[in-house]
Amino acid sequence: TFNGTWKVERNDNYEKFMEQMGINMVKRKLAAHDNLKITLQQNGDSFHVKESSSFRTLEIDFTLGVTFEYSLADGTELSGSWTLEGDMLKGTFTRKDNGKQLLTTRIVQGDELIQSYSYEGVDAKRIFKRA
Ligand code: MYR
């Protein structure tokens, strides 16, 4: 279900979320239009992710339940893992700089992949369509 290439189509409350994350206004404006594209490839418990945006391109491998490191485009480092609960990927990550939690989920609904984000009481979504 997750497999394939997804490009962001719209955001819901993403600017407020980034503000809560401490990202400055200039970067928020750029990040709101980052043309994020992700390619997901699942093999059993393992996922390969290709991420590309106007900021960078990178590839990530993770295994469900196994902690890995991930850096945001602004350099903020996270550590955490994804698990699969039913049809939903649930990510629990911790910011290395302040120890606070960032929760994220991915679910495919119809022709959309919906990624939710939650940090310090602010929730947001990014909605992707197949590229
Ligand atoms: C992946 O599966 O794509 C790699 C791991 C993703 C970790 C969590 C991503 C949270 C991104 C938050 C963006 C916040 C921008 C302020």
mmCIF file with all atom_site columns, C-alpha atoms and ligand atoms in Angstrom:
data_model
loop_
_atom_site.group_PDB
_atom_site.id
_atom_site.type_symbol
_atom_site.label_atom_id
_atom_site.label_alt_id
_atom_site.label_comp_id
_atom_site.label_asym_id
_atom_site.label_entity_id
_atom_site.label_seq_id
_atom_site.pdbx_PDB_ins_code
_atom_site.Cartn_x
_atom_site.Cartn_y
_atom_site.Cartn_z
_atom_site.occupancy
_atom_site.B_iso_or_equiv
_atom_site.pdbx_formal_charge
_atom_site.auth_seq_id
_atom_site.auth_comp_id
_atom_site.auth_asym_id
_atom_site.auth_atom_id
_atom_site.pdbx_PDB_model_num
ATOM   1   C CA  . THR A 1 1   ? 0.000  0.000  0.000  1.00 0.00 ? 1   THR A CA  1
ATOM   2   C CA  . PHE A 1 2   ? 2.762  2.474  0.919  1.00 0.00 ? 2   PHE A CA  1
ATOM   3   C CA  . ASN A 1 3   ? 4.923  1.521  -2.036 1.00 0.00 ? 3   ASN A CA  1
ATOM   4   C CA  . GLY A 1 4   ? 5.427  4.106  -4.719 1.00 0.00 ? 4   GLY A CA  1
ATOM   5   C CA  . THR A 1 5   ? 6.283  7.749  -5.196 1.00 0.00 ? 5   THR A CA  1
ATOM   6   C CA  . TRP A 1 6   ? 4.240  10.384 -3.440 1.00 0.00 ? 6   TRP A CA  1
ATOM   7   C CA  . LYS A 1 7   ? 4.369  14.131 -3.865 1.00 0.00 ? 7   LYS A CA  1
ATOM   8   C CA  . VAL A 1 8   ? 2.987  16.593 -1.396 1.00 0.00 ? 8   VAL A CA  1
ATOM   9   C CA  . GLU A 1 9   ? -0.228 18.223 -2.510 1.00 0.00 ? 9   GLU A CA  1
ATOM   10  C CA  . ARG A 1 10  ? -1.361 20.246 0.486  1.00 0.00 ? 10  ARG A CA  1
ATOM   11  C CA  . ASN A 1 11  ? -0.584 21.012 4.104  1.00 0.00 ? 11  ASN A CA  1
ATOM   12  C CA  . ASP A 1 12  ? -2.818 21.395 7.108  1.00 0.00 ? 12  ASP A CA  1
ATOM   13  C CA  . ASN A 1 13  ? -1.512 23.576 9.984  1.00 0.00 ? 13  ASN A CA  1
ATOM   14  C CA  . TYR A 1 14  ? 2.069  22.859 8.894  1.00 0.00 ? 14  TYR A CA  1
ATOM   15  C CA  . GLU A 1 15  ? 3.278  26.427 9.416  1.00 0.00 ? 15  GLU A CA  1
ATOM   16  C CA  . LYS A 1 16  ? 2.046  26.449 13.020 1.00 0.00 ? 16  LYS A CA  1
ATOM   17  C CA  . PHE A 1 17  ? 3.729  23.111 13.545 1.00 0.00 ? 17  PHE A CA  1
ATOM   18  C CA  . MET A 1 18  ? 7.031  24.392 12.180 1.00 0.00 ? 18  MET A CA  1
ATOM   19  C CA  . GLU A 1 19  ? 6.695  27.473 14.368 1.00 0.00 ? 19  GLU A CA  1
ATOM   20  C CA  . GLN A 1 20  ? 6.296  25.205 17.404 1.00 0.00 ? 20  GLN A CA  1
ATOM   21  C CA  . MET A 1 21  ? 9.410  23.377 16.244 1.00 0.00 ? 21  MET A CA  1
ATOM   22  C CA  . GLY A 1 22  ? 11.251 26.702 16.447 1.00 0.00 ? 22  GLY A CA  1
ATOM   23  C CA  . ILE A 1 23  ? 11.782 27.210 12.730 1.00 0.00 ? 23  ILE A CA  1
ATOM   24  C CA  . ASN A 1 24  ? 12.083 30.849 11.721 1.00 0.00 ? 24  ASN A CA  1
ATOM   25  C CA  . MET A 1 25  ? 9.634  32.566 9.412  1.00 0.00 ? 25  MET A CA  1
ATOM   26  C CA  . VAL A 1 26  ? 11.829 32.676 6.328  1.00 0.00 ? 26  VAL A CA  1
ATOM   27  C CA  . LYS A 1 27  ? 12.526 28.946 6.546  1.00 0.00 ? 27  LYS A CA  1
ATOM   28  C CA  . ARG A 1 28  ? 8.852  28.229 7.260  1.00 0.00 ? 28  ARG A CA  1
ATOM   29  C CA  . LYS A 1 29  ? 7.812  30.063 4.104  1.00 0.00 ? 29  LYS A CA  1
ATOM   30  C CA  . LEU A 1 30  ? 10.307 28.085 2.046  1.00 0.00 ? 30  LEU A CA  1
ATOM   31  C CA  . ALA A 1 31  ? 9.450  24.788 3.744  1.00 0.00 ? 31  ALA A CA  1
ATOM   32  C CA  . ALA A 1 32  ? 5.730  25.215 3.143  1.00 0.00 ? 32  ALA A CA  1
ATOM   33  C CA  . HIS A 1 33  ? 6.502  25.002 -0.592 1.00 0.00 ? 33  HIS A CA  1
ATOM   34  C CA  . ASP A 1 34  ? 9.319  22.471 -0.551 1.00 0.00 ? 34  ASP A CA  1
ATOM   35  C CA  . ASN A 1 35  ? 7.846  20.196 -3.266 1.00 0.00 ? 35  ASN A CA  1
ATOM   36  C CA  . LEU A 1 36  ? 8.538  17.205 -1.039 1.00 0.00 ? 36  LEU A CA  1
ATOM   37  C CA  . LYS A 1 37  ? 8.489  13.893 -2.836 1.00 0.00 ? 37  LYS A CA  1
ATOM   38  C CA  . ILE A 1 38  ? 8.962  10.564 -1.095 1.00 0.00 ? 38  ILE A CA  1
ATOM   39  C CA  . THR A 1 39  ? 9.381  7.129  -2.600 1.00 0.00 ? 39  THR A CA  1
ATOM   40  C CA  . LEU A 1 40  ? 8.591  4.280  -0.235 1.00 0.00 ? 40  LEU A CA  1
ATOM   41  C CA  . GLN A 1 41  ? 9.608  0.692  -0.824 1.00 0.00 ? 41  GLN A CA  1
ATOM   42  C CA  . GLN A 1 42  ? 8.572  -1.888 1.770  1.00 0.00 ? 42  GLN A CA  1
ATOM   43  C CA  . ASN A 1 43  ? 10.187 -5.304 2.009  1.00 0.00 ? 43  ASN A CA  1
ATOM   44  C CA  . GLY A 1 44  ? 8.708  -7.145 4.977  1.00 0.00 ? 44  GLY A CA  1
ATOM   45  C CA  . ASP A 1 45  ? 9.800  -5.204 8.055  1.00 0.00 ? 45  ASP A CA  1
ATOM   46  C CA  . SER A 1 46  ? 12.250 -3.048 6.128  1.00 0.00 ? 46  SER A CA  1
ATOM   47  C CA  . PHE A 1 47  ? 11.597 0.197  4.336  1.00 0.00 ? 47  PHE A CA  1
ATOM   48  C CA  . HIS A 1 48  ? 13.688 2.133  1.867  1.00 0.00 ? 48  HIS A CA  1
ATOM   49  C CA  . VAL A 1 49  ? 12.792 5.814  1.569  1.00 0.00 ? 49  VAL A CA  1
ATOM   50  C CA  . LYS A 1 50  ? 13.948 8.275  -1.061 1.00 0.00 ? 50  LYS A CA  1
ATOM   51  C CA  . GLU A 1 51  ? 13.244 11.828 -0.069 1.00 0.00 ? 51  GLU A CA  1
ATOM   52  C CA  . SER A 1 52  ? 13.611 14.782 -2.384 1.00 0.00 ? 52  SER A CA  1
ATOM   53  C CA  . SER A 1 53  ? 12.639 18.400 -1.912 1.00 0.00 ? 53  SER A CA  1
ATOM   54  C CA  . SER A 1 54  ? 13.870 21.820 -2.872 1.00 0.00 ? 54  SER A CA  1
ATOM   55  C CA  . PHE A 1 55  ? 16.245 21.529 0.119  1.00 0.00 ? 55  PHE A CA  1
ATOM   56  C CA  . ARG A 1 56  ? 17.931 18.179 -0.491 1.00 0.00 ? 56  ARG A CA  1
ATOM   57  C CA  . THR A 1 57  ? 17.713 14.602 -1.617 1.00 0.00 ? 57  THR A CA  1
ATOM   58  C CA  . LEU A 1 58  ? 18.512 11.664 0.620  1.00 0.00 ? 58  LEU A CA  1
ATOM   59  C CA  . GLU A 1 59  ? 17.866 7.977  1.090  1.00 0.00 ? 59  GLU A CA  1
ATOM   60  C CA  . ILE A 1 60  ? 17.002 6.292  4.355  1.00 0.00 ? 60  ILE A CA  1
ATOM   61  C CA  . ASP A 1 61  ? 16.669 2.661  5.345  1.00 0.00 ? 61  ASP A CA  1
ATOM   62  C CA  . PHE A 1 62  ? 14.815 1.644  8.466  1.00 0.00 ? 62  PHE A CA  1
ATOM   63  C CA  . THR A 1 63  ? 13.414 -1.495 10.012 1.00 0.00 ? 63  THR A CA  1
ATOM   64  C CA  . LEU A 1 64  ? 10.160 -1.479 11.963 1.00 0.00 ? 64  LEU A CA  1
ATOM   65  C CA  . GLY A 1 65  ? 10.858 -1.199 15.689 1.00 0.00 ? 65  GLY A CA  1
ATOM   66  C CA  . VAL A 1 66  ? 14.538 -0.400 15.242 1.00 0.00 ? 66  VAL A CA  1
ATOM   67  C CA  . THR A 1 67  ? 15.865 2.997  16.323 1.00 0.00 ? 67  THR A CA  1
ATOM   68  C CA  . PHE A 1 68  ? 17.629 5.090  13.696 1.00 0.00 ? 68  PHE A CA  1
ATOM   69  C CA  . GLU A 1 69  ? 18.874 8.649  13.293 1.00 0.00 ? 69  GLU A CA  1
ATOM   70  C CA  . TYR A 1 70  ? 17.323 11.219 10.982 1.00 0.00 ? 70  TYR A CA  1
ATOM   71  C CA  . SER A 1 71  ? 18.181 14.876 10.433 1.00 0.00 ? 71  SER A CA  1
ATOM   72  C CA  . LEU A 1 72  ? 15.627 17.460 9.397  1.00 0.00 ? 72  LEU A CA  1
ATOM   73  C CA  . ALA A 1 73  ? 16.470 19.815 6.548  1.00 0.00 ? 73  ALA A CA  1
ATOM   74  C CA  . ASP A 1 74  ? 17.488 22.516 9.055  1.00 0.00 ? 74  ASP A CA  1
ATOM   75  C CA  . GLY A 1 75  ? 19.942 20.166 10.753 1.00 0.00 ? 75  GLY A CA  1
ATOM   76  C CA  . THR A 1 76  ? 17.790 19.245 13.756 1.00 0.00 ? 76  THR A CA  1
ATOM   77  C CA  . GLU A 1 77  ? 18.677 15.673 14.679 1.00 0.00 ? 77  GLU A CA  1
ATOM   78  C CA  . LEU A 1 78  ? 16.080 13.111 15.627 1.00 0.00 ? 78  LEU A CA  1
ATOM   79  C CA  . SER A 1 79  ? 16.352 9.577  16.886 1.00 0.00 ? 79  SER A CA  1
ATOM   80  C CA  . GLY A 1 80  ? 13.462 7.128  16.892 1.00 0.00 ? 80  GLY A CA  1
ATOM   81  C CA  . SER A 1 81  ? 11.631 4.385  15.075 1.00 0.00 ? 81  SER A CA  1
ATOM   82  C CA  . TRP A 1 82  ? 8.576  3.452  13.086 1.00 0.00 ? 82  TRP A CA  1
ATOM   83  C CA  . THR A 1 83  ? 6.144  0.678  13.951 1.00 0.00 ? 83  THR A CA  1
ATOM   84  C CA  . LEU A 1 84  ? 3.215  -0.649 11.945 1.00 0.00 ? 84  LEU A CA  1
ATOM   85  C CA  . GLU A 1 85  ? -0.145 -0.753 13.703 1.00 0.00 ? 85  GLU A CA  1
ATOM   86  C CA  . GLY A 1 86  ? -2.748 -2.159 11.355 1.00 0.00 ? 86  GLY A CA  1
ATOM   87  C CA  . ASP A 1 87  ? -2.514 -0.011 8.237  1.00 0.00 ? 87  ASP A CA  1
ATOM   88  C CA  . MET A 1 88  ? -0.800 2.864  10.013 1.00 0.00 ? 88  MET A CA  1
ATOM   89  C CA  . LEU A 1 89  ? 2.885  3.585  10.322 1.00 0.00 ? 89  LEU A CA  1
ATOM   90  C CA  . LYS A 1 90  ? 3.553  5.222  13.679 1.00 0.00 ? 90  LYS A CA  1
ATOM   91  C CA  . GLY A 1 91  ? 6.789  7.067  14.246 1.00 0.00 ? 91  GLY A CA  1
ATOM   92  C CA  . THR A 1 92  ? 8.080  8.079  17.647 1.00 0.00 ? 92  THR A CA  1
ATOM   93  C CA  . PHE A 1 93  ? 11.092 10.364 17.444 1.00 0.00 ? 93  PHE A CA  1
ATOM   94  C CA  . THR A 1 94  ? 13.027 12.394 19.992 1.00 0.00 ? 94  THR A CA  1
ATOM   95  C CA  . ARG A 1 95  ? 14.851 15.623 19.255 1.00 0.00 ? 95  ARG A CA  1
ATOM   96  C CA  . LYS A 1 96  ? 18.454 15.247 20.261 1.00 0.00 ? 96  LYS A CA  1
ATOM   97  C CA  . ASP A 1 97  ? 18.839 18.932 21.087 1.00 0.00 ? 97  ASP A CA  1
ATOM   98  C CA  . ASN A 1 98  ? 16.051 19.184 23.663 1.00 0.00 ? 98  ASN A CA  1
ATOM   99  C CA  . GLY A 1 99  ? 14.788 15.639 24.321 1.00 0.00 ? 99  GLY A CA  1
ATOM   100 C CA  . LYS A 1 100 ? 11.244 16.491 23.254 1.00 0.00 ? 100 LYS A CA  1
ATOM   101 C CA  . GLN A 1 101 ? 9.060  14.058 21.339 1.00 0.00 ? 101 GLN A CA  1
ATOM   102 C CA  . LEU A 1 102 ? 7.891  14.329 17.775 1.00 0.00 ? 102 LEU A CA  1
ATOM   103 C CA  . LEU A 1 103 ? 5.149  11.892 16.821 1.00 0.00 ? 103 LEU A CA  1
ATOM   104 C CA  . THR A 1 104 ? 4.261  11.174 13.214 1.00 0.00 ? 104 THR A CA  1
ATOM   105 C CA  . THR A 1 105 ? 2.025  8.736  11.373 1.00 0.00 ? 105 THR A CA  1
ATOM   106 C CA  . ARG A 1 106 ? 1.567  7.689  7.766  1.00 0.00 ? 106 ARG A CA  1
ATOM   107 C CA  . ILE A 1 107 ? -1.571 6.125  6.366  1.00 0.00 ? 107 ILE A CA  1
ATOM   108 C CA  . VAL A 1 108 ? -2.841 5.560  2.845  1.00 0.00 ? 108 VAL A CA  1
ATOM   109 C CA  . GLN A 1 109 ? -6.470 6.580  2.445  1.00 0.00 ? 109 GLN A CA  1
ATOM   110 C CA  . GLY A 1 110 ? -7.939 6.213  -1.024 1.00 0.00 ? 110 GLY A CA  1
ATOM   111 C CA  . ASP A 1 111 ? -5.441 7.773  -3.422 1.00 0.00 ? 111 ASP A CA  1
ATOM   112 C CA  . GLU A 1 112 ? -3.744 9.844  -0.730 1.00 0.00 ? 112 GLU A CA  1
ATOM   113 C CA  . LEU A 1 113 ? -0.939 9.279  1.714  1.00 0.00 ? 113 LEU A CA  1
ATOM   114 C CA  . ILE A 1 114 ? -1.551 11.323 4.822  1.00 0.00 ? 114 ILE A CA  1
ATOM   115 C CA  . GLN A 1 115 ? 1.360  12.077 7.122  1.00 0.00 ? 115 GLN A CA  1
ATOM   116 C CA  . SER A 1 116 ? 0.490  13.587 10.483 1.00 0.00 ? 116 SER A CA  1
ATOM   117 C CA  . TYR A 1 117 ? 2.919  15.363 12.794 1.00 0.00 ? 117 TYR A CA  1
ATOM   118 C CA  . SER A 1 118 ? 2.603  16.244 16.440 1.00 0.00 ? 118 SER A CA  1
ATOM   119 C CA  . TYR A 1 119 ? 5.023  18.257 18.547 1.00 0.00 ? 119 TYR A CA  1
ATOM   120 C CA  . GLU A 1 120 ? 4.427  19.906 21.905 1.00 0.00 ? 120 GLU A CA  1
ATOM   121 C CA  . GLY A 1 121 ? 0.655  20.075 21.455 1.00 0.00 ? 121 GLY A CA  1
ATOM   122 C CA  . VAL A 1 122 ? 0.598  21.247 17.829 1.00 0.00 ? 122 VAL A CA  1
ATOM   123 C CA  . ASP A 1 123 ? -0.689 18.868 15.153 1.00 0.00 ? 123 ASP A CA  1
ATOM   124 C CA  . ALA A 1 124 ? -0.271 19.138 11.413 1.00 0.00 ? 124 ALA A CA  1
ATOM   125 C CA  . LYS A 1 125 ? -0.743 17.078 8.288  1.00 0.00 ? 125 LYS A CA  1
ATOM   126 C CA  . ARG A 1 126 ? 0.823  16.861 4.892  1.00 0.00 ? 126 ARG A CA  1
ATOM   127 C CA  . ILE A 1 127 ? -1.254 15.174 2.223  1.00 0.00 ? 127 ILE A CA  1
ATOM   128 C CA  . PHE A 1 128 ? 0.468  13.438 -0.681 1.00 0.00 ? 128 PHE A CA  1
ATOM   129 C CA  . LYS A 1 129 ? -0.794 12.113 -4.009 1.00 0.00 ? 129 LYS A CA  1
ATOM   130 C CA  . ARG A 1 130 ? 0.841  9.482  -6.138 1.00 0.00 ? 130 ARG A CA  1
ATOM   131 C CA  . ALA A 1 131 ? 3.338  11.072 -8.498 1.00 0.00 ? 131 ALA A CA  1
HETATM 132 C C1  . MYR B 2 .   ? 11.175 8.647  6.807  1.00 0.00 ? 1   MYR B C1  1
HETATM 133 O O1  . MYR B 2 .   ? 10.533 7.629  7.058  1.00 0.00 ? 1   MYR B O1  1
HETATM 134 O O2  . MYR B 2 .   ? 10.863 9.411  5.898  1.00 0.00 ? 1   MYR B O2  1
HETATM 135 C C2  . MYR B 2 .   ? 12.363 8.966  7.619  1.00 0.00 ? 1   MYR B C2  1
HETATM 136 C C3  . MYR B 2 .   ? 12.057 9.287  9.015  1.00 0.00 ? 1   MYR B C3  1
HETATM 137 C C4  . MYR B 2 .   ? 11.128 10.415 9.235  1.00 0.00 ? 1   MYR B C4  1
HETATM 138 C C5  . MYR B 2 .   ? 11.213 10.897 10.643 1.00 0.00 ? 1   MYR B C5  1
HETATM 139 C C6  . MYR B 2 .   ? 10.187 11.838 11.091 1.00 0.00 ? 1   MYR B C6  1
HETATM 140 C C7  . MYR B 2 .   ? 9.982  12.963 10.203 1.00 0.00 ? 1   MYR B C7  1
HETATM 141 C C8  . MYR B 2 .   ? 9.459  14.131 10.906 1.00 0.00 ? 1   MYR B C8  1
HETATM 142 C C9  . MYR B 2 .   ? 9.555  15.275 9.979  1.00 0.00 ? 1   MYR B C9  1
HETATM 143 C C10 . MYR B 2 .   ? 9.100  16.524 10.605 1.00 0.00 ? 1   MYR B C10 1
HETATM 144 C C11 . MYR B 2 .   ? 9.258  17.681 9.677  1.00 0.00 ? 1   MYR B C11 1
HETATM 145 C C12 . MYR B 2 .   ? 9.314  18.867 10.523 1.00 0.00 ? 1   MYR B C12 1
HETATM 146 C C13 . MYR B 2 .   ? 9.705  20.100 9.858  1.00 0.00 ? 1   MYR B C13 1
HETATM 147 C C14 . MYR B 2 .   ? 9.715  21.149 10.905 1.00 0.00 ? 1   MYR B C14 1
#
